[in-house]
């Protein structure tokens, strides 16, 4: 069975300015698709102009099921450039789920990372992210809470986040635009880096 270590992760990622600062970026890989729940007849009878903004987005993007992963990739790329941290998705490390199941992988990536963010966009299939996040929190919240961030689009409501916040006092942020999301992640990364420099958080080797 593959052993997930910081060395394994860094060996499989490209070089960046702060290659020892691992930033695990979690989020849905698929966008919500109305075709999953509505048939063509129902879709044809809906005038999207009459719908509220967030719901209108669902109809306008119903074919773009890869948008969620594209969002993560864009955010990852921006963070690798500025501030230059080793931002990565689980896909980048490429550990076979037959060797290590997805939830265990996420726990180990979080354990190895200097910081981890759970990104929940409105159009994403967020159930799987919530399930993995719950497992991570059960295992690591007491030791890694200052290294964890939930950031969700303002239209997202999640009972899981609310209950997890009540239980573990999590740091939770919201965003409305993609630039705002990136800036909040950069600020979080900067705070973790600062705490490591001051010795308030241990440096990971």
mmCIF file of C-alpha atoms in Angstrom:
data_model
loop_
_atom_site.group_PDB
_atom_site.id
_atom_site.type_symbol
_atom_site.label_atom_id
_atom_site.label_comp_id
_atom_site.label_asym_id
_atom_site.label_seq_id
_atom_site.Cartn_x
_atom_site.Cartn_y
_atom_site.Cartn_z
ATOM 1 C CA UNK A 1 0.000 0.000 0.000
ATOM 2 C CA UNK A 2 1.280 3.492 -0.860
ATOM 3 C CA UNK A 3 2.412 5.565 2.120
ATOM 4 C CA UNK A 4 1.353 9.173 1.780
ATOM 5 C CA UNK A 5 4.098 11.497 3.007
ATOM 6 C CA UNK A 6 5.142 15.090 2.425
ATOM 7 C CA UNK A 7 8.002 13.795 0.279
ATOM 8 C CA UNK A 8 5.634 11.774 -1.914
ATOM 9 C CA UNK A 9 3.420 14.829 -2.442
ATOM 10 C CA UNK A 10 6.252 17.263 -3.198
ATOM 11 C CA UNK A 11 7.946 14.754 -5.525
ATOM 12 C CA UNK A 12 4.772 14.581 -7.631
ATOM 13 C CA UNK A 13 4.154 18.334 -7.845
ATOM 14 C CA UNK A 14 5.885 20.941 -9.956
ATOM 15 C CA UNK A 15 8.309 23.409 -8.406
ATOM 16 C CA UNK A 16 7.123 26.735 -6.985
ATOM 17 C CA UNK A 17 8.739 29.454 -4.866
ATOM 18 C CA UNK A 18 7.583 27.958 -1.560
ATOM 19 C CA UNK A 19 7.640 24.301 -2.514
ATOM 20 C CA UNK A 20 7.755 23.132 1.114
ATOM 21 C CA UNK A 21 4.479 24.901 1.898
ATOM 22 C CA UNK A 22 1.823 22.362 0.882
ATOM 23 C CA UNK A 23 -1.679 23.748 0.410
ATOM 24 C CA UNK A 24 -4.323 21.065 -0.065
ATOM 25 C CA UNK A 25 -7.277 22.408 -2.038
ATOM 26 C CA UNK A 26 -10.479 20.398 -1.689
ATOM 27 C CA UNK A 27 -13.735 20.887 -3.545
ATOM 28 C CA UNK A 28 -16.203 19.199 -5.895
ATOM 29 C CA UNK A 29 -14.895 17.950 -9.234
ATOM 30 C CA UNK A 30 -18.324 18.060 -10.875
ATOM 31 C CA UNK A 31 -20.892 20.809 -11.113
ATOM 32 C CA UNK A 32 -24.543 20.292 -10.354
ATOM 33 C CA UNK A 33 -26.410 19.296 -13.505
ATOM 34 C CA UNK A 34 -30.168 19.819 -13.745
ATOM 35 C CA UNK A 35 -30.399 16.975 -16.236
ATOM 36 C CA UNK A 36 -29.839 14.669 -13.257
ATOM 37 C CA UNK A 37 -33.148 15.694 -11.704
ATOM 38 C CA UNK A 38 -35.317 17.105 -14.515
ATOM 39 C CA UNK A 39 -36.308 15.556 -17.821
ATOM 40 C CA UNK A 40 -36.236 17.434 -21.149
ATOM 41 C CA UNK A 41 -39.968 18.193 -21.006
ATOM 42 C CA UNK A 42 -39.618 19.888 -17.619
ATOM 43 C CA UNK A 43 -36.559 21.843 -18.726
ATOM 44 C CA UNK A 44 -38.292 23.066 -21.888
ATOM 45 C CA UNK A 45 -41.171 24.585 -19.919
ATOM 46 C CA UNK A 46 -39.024 26.852 -17.739
ATOM 47 C CA UNK A 47 -38.430 30.534 -18.524
ATOM 48 C CA UNK A 48 -35.039 31.196 -16.947
ATOM 49 C CA UNK A 49 -35.573 34.970 -17.055
ATOM 50 C CA UNK A 50 -38.172 34.593 -14.295
ATOM 51 C CA UNK A 51 -35.842 32.708 -11.937
ATOM 52 C CA UNK A 52 -33.796 34.151 -9.045
ATOM 53 C CA UNK A 53 -30.103 34.678 -9.818
ATOM 54 C CA UNK A 54 -28.577 31.564 -8.163
ATOM 55 C CA UNK A 55 -31.257 29.266 -9.613
ATOM 56 C CA UNK A 56 -30.868 30.891 -13.029
ATOM 57 C CA UNK A 57 -27.176 29.930 -12.904
ATOM 58 C CA UNK A 58 -28.138 26.290 -12.538
ATOM 59 C CA UNK A 59 -30.170 26.409 -15.730
ATOM 60 C CA UNK A 60 -27.634 28.425 -17.689
ATOM 61 C CA UNK A 61 -24.814 26.053 -16.715
ATOM 62 C CA UNK A 62 -26.632 22.728 -16.789
ATOM 63 C CA UNK A 63 -24.279 21.259 -19.394
ATOM 64 C CA UNK A 64 -21.081 22.505 -17.730
ATOM 65 C CA UNK A 65 -20.556 19.637 -15.339
ATOM 66 C CA UNK A 66 -16.775 20.133 -15.339
ATOM 67 C CA UNK A 67 -16.962 23.772 -14.209
ATOM 68 C CA UNK A 68 -16.328 22.880 -10.564
ATOM 69 C CA UNK A 69 -12.997 21.206 -11.297
ATOM 70 C CA UNK A 70 -12.071 24.045 -13.663
ATOM 71 C CA UNK A 71 -12.670 26.491 -10.799
ATOM 72 C CA UNK A 72 -10.331 24.526 -8.526
ATOM 73 C CA UNK A 73 -7.683 24.420 -11.258
ATOM 74 C CA UNK A 74 -7.887 28.182 -11.833
ATOM 75 C CA UNK A 75 -7.614 28.879 -8.117
ATOM 76 C CA UNK A 76 -4.759 26.406 -7.781
ATOM 77 C CA UNK A 77 -2.850 28.059 -10.618
ATOM 78 C CA UNK A 78 -3.243 31.537 -9.158
ATOM 79 C CA UNK A 79 -2.014 30.398 -5.726
ATOM 80 C CA UNK A 80 0.990 28.609 -7.213
ATOM 81 C CA UNK A 81 1.961 31.892 -8.882
ATOM 82 C CA UNK A 82 1.100 34.205 -5.990
ATOM 83 C CA UNK A 83 2.060 33.678 -3.205
ATOM 84 C CA UNK A 84 3.904 30.745 -4.814
ATOM 85 C CA UNK A 85 2.845 27.912 -2.519
ATOM 86 C CA UNK A 86 2.590 24.269 -3.534
ATOM 87 C CA UNK A 87 -1.184 24.225 -3.983
ATOM 88 C CA UNK A 88 -2.477 20.837 -5.101
ATOM 89 C CA UNK A 89 -5.582 18.743 -5.687
ATOM 90 C CA UNK A 90 -5.860 15.094 -4.713
ATOM 91 C CA UNK A 91 -5.720 14.222 -8.424
ATOM 92 C CA UNK A 92 -2.208 15.671 -8.674
ATOM 93 C CA UNK A 93 -0.669 13.183 -6.255
ATOM 94 C CA UNK A 94 -2.212 10.305 -8.191
ATOM 95 C CA UNK A 95 -2.454 7.666 -5.480
ATOM 96 C CA UNK A 96 -4.626 4.784 -6.677
ATOM 97 C CA UNK A 97 -7.860 4.518 -4.683
ATOM 98 C CA UNK A 98 -7.467 0.736 -4.869
ATOM 99 C CA UNK A 99 -4.385 1.207 -2.680
ATOM 100 C CA UNK A 100 -5.695 3.971 -0.412
ATOM 101 C CA UNK A 101 -9.376 4.923 -0.383
ATOM 102 C CA UNK A 102 -10.341 8.525 -1.163
ATOM 103 C CA UNK A 103 -11.301 9.480 2.398
ATOM 104 C CA UNK A 104 -8.048 8.127 3.848
ATOM 105 C CA UNK A 105 -6.139 9.969 1.135
ATOM 106 C CA UNK A 106 -7.828 13.245 2.068
ATOM 107 C CA UNK A 107 -7.033 12.736 5.746
ATOM 108 C CA UNK A 108 -3.379 12.061 4.952
ATOM 109 C CA UNK A 109 -3.082 14.978 2.497
ATOM 110 C CA UNK A 110 -4.474 17.249 5.207
ATOM 111 C CA UNK A 111 -2.134 15.806 7.828
ATOM 112 C CA UNK A 112 0.855 16.426 5.526
ATOM 113 C CA UNK A 113 -0.180 19.932 4.445
ATOM 114 C CA UNK A 114 0.681 23.253 5.991
ATOM 115 C CA UNK A 115 -2.874 24.384 5.239
ATOM 116 C CA UNK A 116 -6.067 22.934 3.793
ATOM 117 C CA UNK A 117 -9.082 24.711 2.331
ATOM 118 C CA UNK A 118 -12.496 23.253 1.532
ATOM 119 C CA UNK A 119 -14.027 25.263 -1.322
ATOM 120 C CA UNK A 120 -17.779 24.893 -1.812
ATOM 121 C CA UNK A 121 -19.149 26.633 -4.926
ATOM 122 C CA UNK A 122 -22.883 26.983 -5.462
ATOM 123 C CA UNK A 123 -22.857 24.909 -8.654
ATOM 124 C CA UNK A 124 -20.784 22.088 -7.197
ATOM 125 C CA UNK A 125 -21.729 18.571 -6.111
ATOM 126 C CA UNK A 126 -20.706 19.290 -2.535
ATOM 127 C CA UNK A 127 -21.989 16.164 -0.789
ATOM 128 C CA UNK A 128 -18.799 14.180 -1.345
ATOM 129 C CA UNK A 129 -16.663 17.087 -0.170
ATOM 130 C CA UNK A 130 -18.761 17.351 2.978
ATOM 131 C CA UNK A 131 -18.410 13.643 3.680
ATOM 132 C CA UNK A 132 -14.622 13.756 3.314
ATOM 133 C CA UNK A 133 -14.425 16.980 5.322
ATOM 134 C CA UNK A 134 -16.372 15.344 8.144
ATOM 135 C CA UNK A 135 -13.881 12.482 8.250
ATOM 136 C CA UNK A 136 -10.955 14.913 8.252
ATOM 137 C CA UNK A 137 -12.466 16.907 11.100
ATOM 138 C CA UNK A 138 -13.174 13.805 13.156
ATOM 139 C CA UNK A 139 -9.517 12.822 12.814
ATOM 140 C CA UNK A 140 -7.610 16.103 12.748
ATOM 141 C CA UNK A 141 -9.727 18.986 14.048
ATOM 142 C CA UNK A 142 -8.086 19.017 17.477
ATOM 143 C CA UNK A 143 -4.552 19.167 16.097
ATOM 144 C CA UNK A 144 -5.038 20.970 12.747
ATOM 145 C CA UNK A 145 -7.930 23.390 13.305
ATOM 146 C CA UNK A 146 -5.744 26.471 12.746
ATOM 147 C CA UNK A 147 -4.639 25.018 9.413
ATOM 148 C CA UNK A 148 -8.199 24.416 8.132
ATOM 149 C CA UNK A 149 -10.562 26.767 6.296
ATOM 150 C CA UNK A 150 -14.043 26.356 4.848
ATOM 151 C CA UNK A 151 -14.927 28.910 2.187
ATOM 152 C CA UNK A 152 -18.264 28.722 0.447
ATOM 153 C CA UNK A 153 -20.101 30.751 -2.138
ATOM 154 C CA UNK A 154 -22.712 32.951 -0.479
ATOM 155 C CA UNK A 155 -25.623 31.031 -2.052
ATOM 156 C CA UNK A 156 -24.462 27.747 -0.496
ATOM 157 C CA UNK A 157 -26.175 26.603 2.686
ATOM 158 C CA UNK A 158 -24.840 23.540 4.448
ATOM 159 C CA UNK A 159 -26.116 21.857 7.592
ATOM 160 C CA UNK A 160 -22.804 19.989 7.722
ATOM 161 C CA UNK A 161 -20.818 23.235 7.925
ATOM 162 C CA UNK A 162 -23.133 24.663 10.577
ATOM 163 C CA UNK A 163 -22.961 21.562 12.757
ATOM 164 C CA UNK A 164 -19.194 21.227 12.262
ATOM 165 C CA UNK A 165 -18.708 24.866 13.202
ATOM 166 C CA UNK A 166 -20.709 24.375 16.380
ATOM 167 C CA UNK A 167 -18.679 21.302 17.297
ATOM 168 C CA UNK A 168 -15.145 22.404 16.340
ATOM 169 C CA UNK A 169 -15.342 26.210 16.090
ATOM 170 C CA UNK A 170 -14.125 26.163 12.503
ATOM 171 C CA UNK A 171 -12.950 29.112 10.502
ATOM 172 C CA UNK A 172 -15.564 29.766 7.813
ATOM 173 C CA UNK A 173 -15.499 32.397 5.069
ATOM 174 C CA UNK A 174 -17.858 33.252 2.214
ATOM 175 C CA UNK A 175 -17.214 34.630 -1.248
ATOM 176 C CA UNK A 176 -19.276 36.087 -4.076
ATOM 177 C CA UNK A 177 -16.729 36.316 -6.883
ATOM 178 C CA UNK A 178 -13.777 34.184 -7.963
ATOM 179 C CA UNK A 179 -11.237 37.003 -7.311
ATOM 180 C CA UNK A 180 -12.662 37.357 -3.800
ATOM 181 C CA UNK A 181 -12.247 33.602 -3.263
ATOM 182 C CA UNK A 182 -8.600 33.743 -4.337
ATOM 183 C CA UNK A 183 -7.863 36.735 -2.114
ATOM 184 C CA UNK A 184 -9.390 35.052 0.942
ATOM 185 C CA UNK A 185 -7.302 31.943 0.318
ATOM 186 C CA UNK A 186 -4.156 34.071 -0.080
ATOM 187 C CA UNK A 187 -4.907 35.842 3.194
ATOM 188 C CA UNK A 188 -5.397 32.489 4.947
ATOM 189 C CA UNK A 189 -2.112 31.157 3.541
ATOM 190 C CA UNK A 190 -0.309 34.309 4.679
ATOM 191 C CA UNK A 191 -1.674 33.930 8.210
ATOM 192 C CA UNK A 192 -0.554 30.297 8.447
ATOM 193 C CA UNK A 193 2.906 31.225 7.110
ATOM 194 C CA UNK A 194 3.141 34.038 9.670
ATOM 195 C CA UNK A 195 2.181 31.707 12.528
ATOM 196 C CA UNK A 196 4.816 29.196 11.422
ATOM 197 C CA UNK A 197 7.512 31.892 11.316
ATOM 198 C CA UNK A 198 6.582 33.041 14.842
ATOM 199 C CA UNK A 199 6.547 29.476 16.142
ATOM 200 C CA UNK A 200 2.829 29.600 16.940
ATOM 201 C CA UNK A 201 2.422 26.703 14.527
ATOM 202 C CA UNK A 202 5.067 24.060 14.022
ATOM 203 C CA UNK A 203 7.072 24.048 10.804
ATOM 204 C CA UNK A 204 6.459 20.898 8.807
ATOM 205 C CA UNK A 205 9.455 19.104 7.326
#
